[in-house]
C-alpha cells in the first residue's frame, strides 16, 4: 500500500478512532531494528507503529478529539473556579501552603485549538502540593517504613518489589510523607529515557514518598488519571527533555518548570470519559503488541529451524536440496534484520564446516598446504622477516568441534601466521606524535572491513625508540580489547601501519588474497566465540597468545577459492534482502506517520 493510498483512505474516515481500528496492519507492520539493544528493553527491534499509535491516542485525548463532548457539562472555567475556591479553603484551614501566582499563559504556549468549554491551565494551578521526598537513610529491613525509590516507577507503575525502607521517621514526617490515593509520582532526575515517567498511587498498602521522585497531589476537583495522561503525552512528545537541564548521563526538571507546564483542561465528566477511552485503547495496544511479538518470535523460531536444516546437511549435495527449499520462501522468511543476520551467520558456518561447496578429490590436501606454509615460515624466520615462534600444542580432540571433510585439517592460527601486536608511544613525548609519518591503528578502527587511512599517525622516531611495529598491507588486525562490540572485530590493512597494544596483527604466511579472505570470514563467523575467550573484570581482554592459539578448520587452497566466491554470492543476496527490508520499513514508517498526521490534522 502506498502512502497516497493510505491518505485517500483516511479522507473517508469520519472519526479519529477509526484510524486506529481500521488500519491495524499499518500499526503492526511498522517495525524497526534498534541501533542498539535499547535502554529498558532487551529486544532487538522497536514496534514503531504501535509506539506511534500509543502517542496518537494520548495526543487525541489531550486535544479533545478522542471522545465527543457533552454540551450539558460544566465548562473547564467553572471547574477552575471550584478548584480555586477549594484551595483558598485549604490554605485557610492550614492544610496546604499559599501558592505563588503563576505567569499568565502566552499565546505561543497554546499549541492547538481547544474544544468548546475547555481551558488552558498551568499544572501548578491544579495541584494542592508538589514536593520532594524524604531523604533520610534507607535499608532493606522490611519491618521499617516502606518508601519509594527512583526504581519504584521505572516501568511507569508503582513496583512494590523495588521500594526501600526508611530506618526511622518522626510522627510529623510520617504524616507529611505518607502517600494518598491519586498522588502522582514523577521522575524528575534521571536519564533521558526515564525522565518524566510517572505512576499513580492507588494501592491499599501504606507507602511513603522518597527522594528523587516528585510528588504531585492533584486537587480533589481534578481527575488525577487525566493529569497523568497529559504528563505521559508530554513525555512521549519530548517536552520533558526540552525543558530539562542536562548533565552527563542525567537530566533534571525542577519544580518551577513542572508547575509551569501548560495543559488543556476539559470538564470533569469529560476527563472521566477520556481516561476510560484511553484505558480501552491502550489495552488494545497491549494486545496488538503481544500478538505482534508472538508473531515475531514464531517467525524467528521458524527461521532458526529451517537454517538448522542447512547446517545439519550431510554434504554439499544435501545442502543444495535443503537450500532450494529455503530459497523458495526467501521473501517470506527473511523479513527482519535478525533473520537476515542469522542467514549470514549460517552461510559462514557452512563455509567453515566444508558444506558450502562440493569437495574436489583432485585438490591438493590442506595437509600439503600446511607443510608448505611451515617451510616458508621457517625460511622467513631465518631471513629475519618474522620472529621465530615457539611450537604450538597440537589441536586436541576436544577442540575439534565437528568432523571435517577428508582433505581438510585442523590447525592453529600461529601455525599459518606470524602474530604480533603494537604499542602506544608516550603521549607526553611530542616528538613521537608531531611528525605524522607512519599510520597507527587503534582497536576502535577495526570496525570496518579494510583500513585505508588512520585517525592518528606517529613519527619515524616513535618506531625507532618504542615497541611499535610496522606491518605491511594485507596484515589482518584483530581487536583484543575495547569498548562495546570492539573486542573480536577483524579488519585488513590496505596500507603500511603500526598498531596499539590493544590489537593483534596477523601476517599470514600464504600470500594468496583469497586465503586471507577465508581467514577473515572464519573470524567473522567466530566473533562471539573469540570474544568469550577474553578474561578480566569490567573490560575483559584477549591477548596475543589466545589469538595465536585459535583453532581454525583449514580447507585446501583451491576450495578456499571456491568458498569465498560462494560466500560473496550469498552475501550479495543477503544485502539485497536487507535493502528490500529497509525500503519496506521506510514505507511502513511513512504510512504510520501519514495516519498520525491525518488524525491530528
XYZ file of C-alpha atoms in Angstrom, residues 182-398:
217
model
C -4.413 9.657 43.481
C -0.927 11.036 44.205
C 1.298 11.111 41.114
C 4.985 10.280 41.345
C 7.163 11.922 38.690
C 10.754 11.007 37.837
C 12.395 14.412 37.508
C 16.095 13.479 37.874
C 17.017 10.575 35.626
C 18.361 9.520 32.239
C 16.693 10.971 29.145
C 14.862 7.663 28.692
C 13.256 7.778 32.140
C 12.904 11.491 32.944
C 9.241 12.489 33.013
C 7.939 8.984 33.735
C 5.012 8.882 36.154
C 2.972 6.463 38.213
C -0.250 6.956 40.216
C -0.650 5.600 43.742
C -3.958 3.774 44.211
C -2.727 0.901 46.381
C -4.150 -0.167 49.727
C -0.638 -0.772 51.072
C 0.971 2.032 53.061
C 3.748 3.826 51.192
C 5.836 6.884 51.932
C 7.292 9.344 49.430
C 11.068 9.026 48.985
C 13.742 11.192 47.366
C 14.450 11.565 43.601
C 10.742 11.455 42.759
C 8.465 14.481 42.844
C 5.050 14.044 44.390
C 2.168 15.788 42.617
C -1.006 15.958 44.714
C -3.849 16.916 42.398
C -6.803 18.920 43.707
C -9.864 16.792 44.520
C -11.883 18.510 41.784
C -9.479 17.213 39.095
C -9.137 13.568 37.987
C -5.530 12.534 38.679
C -5.605 9.990 35.862
C -6.335 12.730 33.333
C -3.371 14.789 34.579
C -1.259 11.645 34.299
C -2.360 11.243 30.659
C -1.273 14.821 29.967
C 2.129 14.191 31.565
C 2.631 10.969 29.607
C 1.751 12.741 26.360
C 4.275 15.460 27.114
C 6.973 12.896 27.896
C 6.407 10.960 24.680
C 6.422 14.175 22.660
C 9.842 15.052 24.136
C 8.655 18.030 26.209
C 10.455 16.946 29.387
C 13.738 16.598 27.507
C 13.190 20.086 26.073
C 12.703 21.728 29.473
C 15.301 19.672 31.371
C 18.782 20.679 32.394
C 21.267 18.170 31.021
C 24.426 16.725 32.552
C 26.469 13.666 31.612
C 24.125 10.667 31.775
C 21.391 12.573 33.595
C 18.669 15.147 33.020
C 16.672 17.074 35.617
C 13.499 19.144 35.671
C 12.910 21.457 38.641
C 9.611 22.105 40.412
C 9.094 25.518 38.840
C 9.190 24.086 35.324
C 6.795 21.331 36.350
C 4.329 23.864 37.765
C 4.626 25.994 34.620
C 3.612 23.121 32.323
C 0.561 24.081 30.248
C -2.196 21.522 29.711
C -5.606 21.544 28.066
C -8.320 21.060 30.685
C -11.805 19.650 29.923
C -14.781 19.342 32.249
C -14.608 16.702 34.983
C -17.085 14.329 33.257
C -15.053 14.712 30.070
C -11.887 13.823 31.985
C -13.549 10.603 33.148
C -14.691 9.709 29.607
C -11.231 10.449 28.169
C -9.449 8.314 30.763
C -11.858 5.422 30.165
C -11.341 5.601 26.379
C -7.556 5.850 26.738
C -7.551 2.795 29.017
C -9.664 0.905 26.486
C -7.412 1.787 23.550
C -4.188 1.204 25.473
C -5.469 -2.280 26.281
C -5.950 -2.754 22.541
C -2.337 -1.607 22.024
C -1.181 -4.115 24.638
C -2.999 -6.892 22.788
C -1.578 -5.805 19.437
C 1.887 -5.667 20.966
C 1.577 -9.168 22.420
C 0.249 -10.579 19.141
C 2.977 -8.871 17.111
C 5.743 -10.031 19.452
C 4.341 -13.570 19.406
C 4.326 -13.470 15.601
C 7.920 -12.172 15.547
C 9.037 -14.896 17.969
C 7.272 -17.597 15.935
C 8.878 -16.277 12.750
C 12.316 -16.281 14.405
C 11.811 -19.881 15.545
C 10.784 -20.945 12.040
C 13.855 -19.291 10.528
C 16.074 -20.918 13.177
C 14.665 -24.378 12.455
C 14.998 -24.024 8.678
C 18.537 -22.663 8.890
C 19.431 -25.552 11.202
C 18.465 -27.967 8.418
C 21.136 -26.310 6.281
C 23.830 -26.712 8.921
C 22.761 -30.330 9.553
C 23.138 -31.209 5.867
C 25.495 -34.175 5.436
C 27.248 -32.803 2.386
C 27.072 -30.163 -0.342
C 24.542 -32.160 -2.352
C 22.094 -32.425 0.553
C 22.744 -28.784 1.334
C 21.783 -27.849 -2.224
C 18.454 -29.654 -1.793
C 17.735 -28.013 1.562
C 18.856 -24.633 0.246
C 16.438 -24.940 -2.683
C 13.541 -25.431 -0.265
C 14.558 -22.416 1.834
C 15.234 -20.160 -1.150
C 11.690 -20.715 -2.468
C 10.421 -18.752 0.539
C 13.102 -16.059 0.838
C 10.603 -13.212 0.599
C 8.509 -14.516 3.493
C 11.310 -15.922 5.652
C 13.913 -13.174 5.671
C 11.779 -10.180 6.519
C 13.614 -8.919 9.600
C 17.150 -7.739 10.216
C 17.647 -10.539 12.731
C 16.624 -13.226 10.233
C 18.958 -11.831 7.572
C 21.830 -11.725 10.065
C 21.003 -15.318 11.017
C 21.200 -16.260 7.335
C 24.616 -14.591 7.043
C 25.891 -16.473 10.092
C 24.566 -19.722 8.642
C 26.420 -19.097 5.386
C 29.652 -18.501 7.334
C 29.057 -21.576 9.482
C 28.551 -23.745 6.392
C 31.669 -22.241 4.830
C 33.993 -23.245 7.679
C 32.374 -26.683 8.066
C 33.097 -27.632 4.467
C 29.433 -27.827 3.481
C 29.060 -24.727 1.353
C 30.714 -26.022 -1.826
C 31.453 -29.551 -3.091
C 34.858 -31.073 -2.380
C 37.115 -31.916 -5.306
C 39.192 -35.092 -4.807
C 41.783 -33.594 -7.133
C 42.511 -30.637 -4.837
C 45.874 -30.571 -3.118
C 45.031 -31.540 0.510
C 45.259 -28.996 3.300
C 47.966 -31.137 4.913
C 50.267 -30.364 1.982
C 49.382 -26.673 2.223
C 50.349 -26.722 5.917
C 53.705 -28.347 5.093
C 54.458 -25.640 2.526
C 53.450 -22.891 4.973
C 55.695 -24.408 7.685
C 58.673 -24.432 5.301
C 58.031 -20.841 4.190
C 57.590 -19.722 7.793
C 60.929 -21.233 8.794
C 62.700 -19.535 5.877
C 61.162 -16.138 6.748
C 62.336 -16.562 10.342
C 65.864 -17.407 9.207
C 65.860 -14.330 6.955
C 64.723 -12.143 9.850
C 61.428 -11.249 8.163
C 59.434 -12.603 11.113
C 60.301 -13.734 14.611
C 60.883 -17.429 15.168
C 57.858 -18.663 17.083
C 57.507 -21.385 19.680
C 55.927 -24.680 18.702
C 52.221 -24.725 19.430
C 50.289 -27.548 21.022
C 48.679 -29.965 18.645
C 44.924 -29.477 18.277
C 43.350 -31.988 20.654
C 40.133 -33.884 20.068
C 38.075 -31.693 22.419
